[in-house]
C-alpha positions as a printed NumPy array, in Angstrom:
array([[  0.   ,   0.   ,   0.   ],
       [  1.196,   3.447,  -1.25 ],
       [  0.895,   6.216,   1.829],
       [  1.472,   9.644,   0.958],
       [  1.124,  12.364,   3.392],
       [ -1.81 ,  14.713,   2.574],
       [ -0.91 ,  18.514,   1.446],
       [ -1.344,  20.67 ,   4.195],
       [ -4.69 ,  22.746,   4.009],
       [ -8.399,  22.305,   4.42 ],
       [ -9.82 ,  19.022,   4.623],
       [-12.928,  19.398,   2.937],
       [-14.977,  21.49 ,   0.989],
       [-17.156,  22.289,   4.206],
       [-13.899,  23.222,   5.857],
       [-12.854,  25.735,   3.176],
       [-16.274,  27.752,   3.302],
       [-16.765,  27.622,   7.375],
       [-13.017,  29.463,   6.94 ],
       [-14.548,  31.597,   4.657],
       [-17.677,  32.599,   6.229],
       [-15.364,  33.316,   9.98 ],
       [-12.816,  35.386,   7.832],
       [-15.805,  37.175,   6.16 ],
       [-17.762,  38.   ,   9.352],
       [-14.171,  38.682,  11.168],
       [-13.528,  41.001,   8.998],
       [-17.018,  43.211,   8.497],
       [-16.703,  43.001,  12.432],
       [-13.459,  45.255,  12.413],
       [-14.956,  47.857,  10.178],
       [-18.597,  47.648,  12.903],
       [-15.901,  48.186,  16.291],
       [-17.436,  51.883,  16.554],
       [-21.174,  50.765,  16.364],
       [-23.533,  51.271,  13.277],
       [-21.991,  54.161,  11.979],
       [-22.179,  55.25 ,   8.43 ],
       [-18.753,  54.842,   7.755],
       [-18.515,  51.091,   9.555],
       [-21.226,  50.495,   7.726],
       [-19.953,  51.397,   4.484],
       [-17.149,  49.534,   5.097],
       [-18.232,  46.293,   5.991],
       [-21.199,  46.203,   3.608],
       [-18.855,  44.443,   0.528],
       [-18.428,  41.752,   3.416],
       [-22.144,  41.962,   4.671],
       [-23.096,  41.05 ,   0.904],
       [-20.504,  38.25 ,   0.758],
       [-22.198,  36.542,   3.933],
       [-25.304,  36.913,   2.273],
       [-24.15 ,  35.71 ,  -1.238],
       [-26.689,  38.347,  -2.51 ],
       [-26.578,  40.618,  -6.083],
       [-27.093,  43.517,  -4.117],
       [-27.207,  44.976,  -0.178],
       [-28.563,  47.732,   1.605],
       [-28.186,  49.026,   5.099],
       [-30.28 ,  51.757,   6.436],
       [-30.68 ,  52.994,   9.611],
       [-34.314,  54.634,  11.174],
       [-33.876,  57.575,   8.559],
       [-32.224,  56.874,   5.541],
       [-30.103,  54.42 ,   3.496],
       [-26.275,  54.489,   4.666],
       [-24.944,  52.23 ,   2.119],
       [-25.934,  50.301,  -1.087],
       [-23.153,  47.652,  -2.164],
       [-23.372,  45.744,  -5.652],
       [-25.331,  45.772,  -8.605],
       [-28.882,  47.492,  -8.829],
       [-27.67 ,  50.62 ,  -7.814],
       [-30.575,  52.075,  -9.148],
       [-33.32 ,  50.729,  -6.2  ],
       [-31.618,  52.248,  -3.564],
       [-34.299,  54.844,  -3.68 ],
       [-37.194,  52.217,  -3.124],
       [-35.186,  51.342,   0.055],
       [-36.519,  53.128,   2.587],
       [-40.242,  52.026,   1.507],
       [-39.329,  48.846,   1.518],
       [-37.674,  49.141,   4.585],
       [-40.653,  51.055,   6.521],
       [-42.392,  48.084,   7.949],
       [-39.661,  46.659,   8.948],
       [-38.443,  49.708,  10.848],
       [-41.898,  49.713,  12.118],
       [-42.397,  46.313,  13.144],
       [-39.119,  45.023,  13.891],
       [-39.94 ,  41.763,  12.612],
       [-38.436,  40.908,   8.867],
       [-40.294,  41.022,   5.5  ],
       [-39.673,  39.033,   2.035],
       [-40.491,  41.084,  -1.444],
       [-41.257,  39.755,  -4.441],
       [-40.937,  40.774,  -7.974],
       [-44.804,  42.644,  -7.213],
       [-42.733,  45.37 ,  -5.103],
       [-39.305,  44.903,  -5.855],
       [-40.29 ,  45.939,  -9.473],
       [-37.128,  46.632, -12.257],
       [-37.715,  47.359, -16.353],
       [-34.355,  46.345, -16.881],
       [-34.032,  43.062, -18.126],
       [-30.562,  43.053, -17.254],
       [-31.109,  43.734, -13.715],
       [-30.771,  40.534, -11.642],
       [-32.687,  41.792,  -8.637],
       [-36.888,  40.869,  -8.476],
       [-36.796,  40.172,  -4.889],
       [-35.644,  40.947,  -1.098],
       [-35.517,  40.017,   2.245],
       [-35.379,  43.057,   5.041],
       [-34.433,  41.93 ,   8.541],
       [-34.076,  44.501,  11.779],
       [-30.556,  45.481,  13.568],
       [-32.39 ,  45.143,  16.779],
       [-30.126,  46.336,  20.178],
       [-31.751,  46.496,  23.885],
       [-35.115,  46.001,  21.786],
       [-34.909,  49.034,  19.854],
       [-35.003,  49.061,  15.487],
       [-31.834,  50.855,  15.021],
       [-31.435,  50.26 ,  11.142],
       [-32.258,  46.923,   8.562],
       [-30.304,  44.807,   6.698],
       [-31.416,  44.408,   2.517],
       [-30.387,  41.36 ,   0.621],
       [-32.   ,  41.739,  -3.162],
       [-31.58 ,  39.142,  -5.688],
       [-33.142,  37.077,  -8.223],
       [-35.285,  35.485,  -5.664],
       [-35.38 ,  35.026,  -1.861],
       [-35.289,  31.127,  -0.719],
       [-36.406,  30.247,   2.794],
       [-32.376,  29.694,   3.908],
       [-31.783,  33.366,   2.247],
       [-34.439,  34.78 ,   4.581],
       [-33.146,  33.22 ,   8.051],
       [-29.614,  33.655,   7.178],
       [-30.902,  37.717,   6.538],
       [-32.085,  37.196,  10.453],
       [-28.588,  36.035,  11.471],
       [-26.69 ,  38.048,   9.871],
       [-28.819,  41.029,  11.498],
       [-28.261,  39.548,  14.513],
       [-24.768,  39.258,  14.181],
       [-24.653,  43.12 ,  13.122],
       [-26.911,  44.135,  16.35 ],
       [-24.229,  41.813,  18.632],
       [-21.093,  43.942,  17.165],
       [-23.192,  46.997,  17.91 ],
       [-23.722,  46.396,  21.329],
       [-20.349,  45.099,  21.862],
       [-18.747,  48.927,  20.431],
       [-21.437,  50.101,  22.716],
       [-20.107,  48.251,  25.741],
       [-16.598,  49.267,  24.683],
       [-17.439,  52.764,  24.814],
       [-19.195,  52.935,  28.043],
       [-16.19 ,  51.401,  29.143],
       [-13.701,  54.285,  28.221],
       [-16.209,  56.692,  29.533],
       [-16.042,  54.494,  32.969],
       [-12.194,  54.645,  32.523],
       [-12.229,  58.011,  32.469],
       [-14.962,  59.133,  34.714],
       [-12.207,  57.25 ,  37.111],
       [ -9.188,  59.148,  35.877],
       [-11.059,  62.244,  36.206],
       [-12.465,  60.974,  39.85 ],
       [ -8.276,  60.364,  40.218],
       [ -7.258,  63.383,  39.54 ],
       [-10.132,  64.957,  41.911],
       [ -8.565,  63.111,  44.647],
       [ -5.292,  64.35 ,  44.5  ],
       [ -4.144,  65.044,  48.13 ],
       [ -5.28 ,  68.284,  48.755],
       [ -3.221,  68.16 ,  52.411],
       [ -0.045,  66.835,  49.618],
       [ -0.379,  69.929,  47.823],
       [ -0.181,  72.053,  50.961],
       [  2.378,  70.05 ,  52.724],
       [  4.53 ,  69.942,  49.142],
       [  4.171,  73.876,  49.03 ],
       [  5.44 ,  74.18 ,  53.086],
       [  7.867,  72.144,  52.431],
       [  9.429,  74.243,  49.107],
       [  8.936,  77.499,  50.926],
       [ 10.911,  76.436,  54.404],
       [ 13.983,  75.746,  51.693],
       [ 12.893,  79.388,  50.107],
       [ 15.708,  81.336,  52.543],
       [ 17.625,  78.415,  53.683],
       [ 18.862,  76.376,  50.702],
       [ 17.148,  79.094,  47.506],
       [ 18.602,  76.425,  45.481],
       [ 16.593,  73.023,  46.306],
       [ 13.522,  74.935,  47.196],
       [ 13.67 ,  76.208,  43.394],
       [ 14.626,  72.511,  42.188],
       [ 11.071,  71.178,  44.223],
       [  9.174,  73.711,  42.756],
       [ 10.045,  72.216,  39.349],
       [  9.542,  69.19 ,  40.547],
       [  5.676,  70.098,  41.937],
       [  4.86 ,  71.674,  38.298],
       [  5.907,  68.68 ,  36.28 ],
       [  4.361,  66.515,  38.86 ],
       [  1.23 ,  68.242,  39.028],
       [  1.362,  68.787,  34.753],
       [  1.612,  64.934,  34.494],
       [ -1.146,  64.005,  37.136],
       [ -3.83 ,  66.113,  35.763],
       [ -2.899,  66.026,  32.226],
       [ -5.681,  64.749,  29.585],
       [ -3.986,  63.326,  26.838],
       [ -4.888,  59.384,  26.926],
       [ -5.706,  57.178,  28.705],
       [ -2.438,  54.785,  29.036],
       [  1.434,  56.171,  29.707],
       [  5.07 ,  53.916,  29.79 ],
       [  5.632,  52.389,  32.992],
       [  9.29 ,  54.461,  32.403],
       [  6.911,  57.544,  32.393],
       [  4.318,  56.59 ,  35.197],
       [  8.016,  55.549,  37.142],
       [  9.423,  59.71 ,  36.417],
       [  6.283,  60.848,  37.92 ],
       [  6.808,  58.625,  41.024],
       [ 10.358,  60.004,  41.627],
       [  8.497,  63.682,  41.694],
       [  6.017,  62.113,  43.901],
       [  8.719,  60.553,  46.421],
       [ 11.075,  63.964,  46.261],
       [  8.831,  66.134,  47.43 ],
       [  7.861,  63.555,  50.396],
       [ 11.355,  63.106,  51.604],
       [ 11.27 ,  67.212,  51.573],
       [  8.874,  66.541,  54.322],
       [  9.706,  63.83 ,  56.121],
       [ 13.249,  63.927,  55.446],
       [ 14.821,  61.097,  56.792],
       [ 11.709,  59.486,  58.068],
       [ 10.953,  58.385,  54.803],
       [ 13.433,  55.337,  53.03 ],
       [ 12.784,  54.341,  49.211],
       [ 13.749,  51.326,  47.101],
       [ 13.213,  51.331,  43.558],
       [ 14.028,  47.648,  41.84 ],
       [ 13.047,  48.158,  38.215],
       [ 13.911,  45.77 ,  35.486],
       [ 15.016,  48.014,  32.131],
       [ 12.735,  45.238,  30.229],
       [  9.743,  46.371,  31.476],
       [ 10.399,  50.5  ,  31.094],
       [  8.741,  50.476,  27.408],
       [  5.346,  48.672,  28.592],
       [  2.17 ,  50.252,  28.28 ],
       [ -0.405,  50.743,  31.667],
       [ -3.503,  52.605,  32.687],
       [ -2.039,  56.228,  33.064],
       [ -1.771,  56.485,  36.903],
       [ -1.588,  53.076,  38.052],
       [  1.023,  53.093,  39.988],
       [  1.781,  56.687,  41.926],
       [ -1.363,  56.361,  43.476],
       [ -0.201,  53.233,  45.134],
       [  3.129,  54.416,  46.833],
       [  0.973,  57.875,  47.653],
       [ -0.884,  54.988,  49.405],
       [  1.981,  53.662,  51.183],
       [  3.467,  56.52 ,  52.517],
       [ -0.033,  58.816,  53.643],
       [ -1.869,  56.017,  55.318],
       [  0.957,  53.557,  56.135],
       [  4.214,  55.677,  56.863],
       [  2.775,  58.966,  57.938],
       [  1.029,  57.406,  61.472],
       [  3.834,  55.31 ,  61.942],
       [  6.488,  56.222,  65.115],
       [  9.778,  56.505,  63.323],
       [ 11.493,  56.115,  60.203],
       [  9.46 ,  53.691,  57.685],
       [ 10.641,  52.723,  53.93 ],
       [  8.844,  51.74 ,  50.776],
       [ 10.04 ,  49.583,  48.325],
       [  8.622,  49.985,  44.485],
       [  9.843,  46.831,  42.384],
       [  9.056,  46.157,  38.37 ],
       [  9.944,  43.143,  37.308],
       [ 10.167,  41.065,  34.379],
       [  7.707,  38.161,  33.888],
       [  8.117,  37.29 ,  30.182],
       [  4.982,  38.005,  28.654],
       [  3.448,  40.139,  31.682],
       [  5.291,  42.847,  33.744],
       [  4.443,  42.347,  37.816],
       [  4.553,  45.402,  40.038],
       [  4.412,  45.984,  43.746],
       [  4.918,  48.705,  46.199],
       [  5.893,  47.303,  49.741],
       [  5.915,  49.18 ,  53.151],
       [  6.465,  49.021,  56.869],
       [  3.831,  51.384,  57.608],
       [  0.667,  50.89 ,  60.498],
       [ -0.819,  48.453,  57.699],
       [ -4.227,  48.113,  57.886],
       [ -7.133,  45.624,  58.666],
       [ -8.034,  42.983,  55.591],
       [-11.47 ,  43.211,  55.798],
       [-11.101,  47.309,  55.301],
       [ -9.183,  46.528,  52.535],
       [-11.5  ,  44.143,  50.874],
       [-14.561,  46.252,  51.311],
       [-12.318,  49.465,  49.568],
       [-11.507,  46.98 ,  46.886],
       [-15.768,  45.815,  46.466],
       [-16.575,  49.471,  46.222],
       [-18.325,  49.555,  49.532],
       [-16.439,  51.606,  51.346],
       [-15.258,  55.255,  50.83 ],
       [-12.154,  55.045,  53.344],
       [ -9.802,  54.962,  50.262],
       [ -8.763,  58.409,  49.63 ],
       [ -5.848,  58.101,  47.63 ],
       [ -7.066,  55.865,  44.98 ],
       [ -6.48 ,  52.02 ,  45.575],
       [-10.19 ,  51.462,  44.833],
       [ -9.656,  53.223,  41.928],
       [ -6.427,  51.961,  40.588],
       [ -8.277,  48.408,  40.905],
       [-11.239,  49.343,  39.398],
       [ -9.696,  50.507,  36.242],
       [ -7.126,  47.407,  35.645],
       [ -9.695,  45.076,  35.722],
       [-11.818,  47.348,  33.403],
       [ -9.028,  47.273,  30.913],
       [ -7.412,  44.033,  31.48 ],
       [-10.412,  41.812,  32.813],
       [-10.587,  40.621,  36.605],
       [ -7.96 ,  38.501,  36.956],
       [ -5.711,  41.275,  36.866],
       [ -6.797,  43.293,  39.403],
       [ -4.865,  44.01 ,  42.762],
       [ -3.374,  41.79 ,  45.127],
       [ -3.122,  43.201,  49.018],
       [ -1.371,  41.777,  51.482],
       [ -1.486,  43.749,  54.776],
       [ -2.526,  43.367,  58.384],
       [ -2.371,  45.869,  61.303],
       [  0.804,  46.618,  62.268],
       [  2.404,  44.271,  59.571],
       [  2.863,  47.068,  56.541],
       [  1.287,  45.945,  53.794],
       [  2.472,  44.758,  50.093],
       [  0.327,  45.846,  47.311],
       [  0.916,  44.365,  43.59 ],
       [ -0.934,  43.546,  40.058],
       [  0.355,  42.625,  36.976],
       [ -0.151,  43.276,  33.164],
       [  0.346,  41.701,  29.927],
       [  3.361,  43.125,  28.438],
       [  1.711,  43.373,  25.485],
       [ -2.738,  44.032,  24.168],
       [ -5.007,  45.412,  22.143],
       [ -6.557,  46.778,  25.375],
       [ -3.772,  49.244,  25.377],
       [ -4.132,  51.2  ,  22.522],
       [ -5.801,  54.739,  23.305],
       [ -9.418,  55.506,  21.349],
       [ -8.358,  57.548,  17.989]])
């Protein structure tokens, strides 16, 4: 018996159009990632048509007719009439040559099938597939792939009420910037003012970038090496108050310097450590910020040897039920998991009188970290 090893590829015919249709739909899904806007829409109609295997396709939405892709150009203004009672209804219709009528005998379209973009039970637009005919499988695969359209429409939609959420937070971030850290940096620059002219000039600079970076609006994610210059401004103008109260370790692995995360993730957290685990502590404390390297994920943590703090207080800061948490570790939390998904929130380790170790970690490297255009 001969064997020969098959040649690598699809197994079947079957095979080769299920590829197809996923490439097809994957791709008209790209173009519908803002919602059902007349642009997406324009875009993705070629590949709307091609799912439908249809002559000609419109999409319209409650008003008018966004796109028509194919031949029969010349219906598109019978569209929205034919479209009415489906707008209406929200149920679909099939057309025959009676409505769908054409005097050109090289026309191939006589008939159509008009299904409802449907999303939280609201007609936001239809679907048209015109042809030579309209067999029963043409009609429900009209339904499905207006379904499939009103599913990548409320998926944009939940995508955008997530970046608002993101940055009602970031605005609700900078809000809580430490009032008493704004008064206590400005003491602290003006006691150097006739002593040491010099440094109290070099914190001042210090403050301004600081407070440029932390209330800045331009996106949503920074470079950890960025977030890490901001903490530095953060940490000098705390050791001009506490002086030598206050110890710092920074352990940062170059690797992880270019990697994207949530613009001020990780300044809020050492503000954390030193205001409500350093400052009520008797003596000299020190905080410890280490990046590290993790191959495809970067891991962060910010350690202290502060008052720490009771678990349970944590956890209900972390659930959102409790308003305790000033500086932002609620916050912080709230928006990795938005923009990651919840295994990657944070991780707190603390008891009273123990310090307390917070950390998260991100992938190195997602779609999730691109900025809206």
């Amino acid at each position: 018996m001969r064997w020969r090893r098959a040649r690598p590829g699809f197994i079947s015919v079957t095979d080769h159009a299920t590829y197809e249709t996923l490439h097809t739909a994957s791709v008209a899904g790209r173009h519908l990632a803002d919602g059902f806007t007349d642009d997406g829409c324009e875009r993705a109609a070629p590949y709307l048509r091609a799912m439908l295997a249809t002559p000609g396709l419109a999409v319209c939405d409650t008003s008018s007719v966004i796109v028509w892709e194919g031949e029969g150009g010349h219906h598109l203004p019978a569209v929205m009439d034919h479209a009415a009672p489906v707008l209406t209804s929200g149920q679909s219709v099939v057309l025959g040559p009676d409505v769908v009528t054409c005097t050109s005998v090289e026309c191939p379209i006589r008939a159509a099938v008009i299904a409802p973009v449907t999303v939280d039970d609201r007609v936001i637009g239809a679907i048209a597939g015109y042809g030579p005919t309209v067999s029963a499988g043409l009609a429900r695969a009209a339904d499905e792939v207006a379904s499939w359209v009103a599913t990548q429409v409320e998926l944009a939609d939940l995508s955008f009420e997530r970046t608002r959420a993101m940055e009602a937070e970031l605005r609700a971030l900078r809000a809580q910037i430490s009032p008493h850290f704004i008064y206590n940096s400005l003491a602290a620059i003006a006691s150097f003012v006739r002593t040491d002219p010099a440094r109290a000039r070099e914190l001042l600079l210090e403050f301004a970038d600081f407070t440029r970076y932390a209330l800045r609006r331009d996106g949503a994610f920074t470079t950890v090496s960025e977030e890490l210059r901001n903490v530095e401004r953060y940490l000098v103008l705390e050791q001009a108050r506490f002086g030598e109260r206050l110890g710092i370790t920074l352990k940062i692995a170059p690797e992880v310097l270019p990697v994207r995360v949530p613009y001020l993730a990780i300044q809020p957290l050492v503000e954390n450590a030193v205001r409500h685990g350093l400052a009520p502590k008797e003596g000299p404390g020190h905080v410890t910020l280490t990046a590290s390297d993790h191959g495809s994920e970067a891991e962060f943590s910010i350690d202290d040897d502060g008052v720490g703090a009771h678990p349970e207080a944590i956890r209900k800061v972390l659930d959102g039920q409790s308003r305790a948490d000033s500086v932002g570790l609620g916050n912080v939390d709230a928006r990795l998991r938005q923009v990651y998904g919840e295994e990657f929130g944070l991780v707190v380790d603390t008891a009273p009188g123990a310090g307390m170790r917070v950390s998260f970690r991100v992938p190195k490297y997602s779609p999730a970290l691109e900025d809206p255009a």
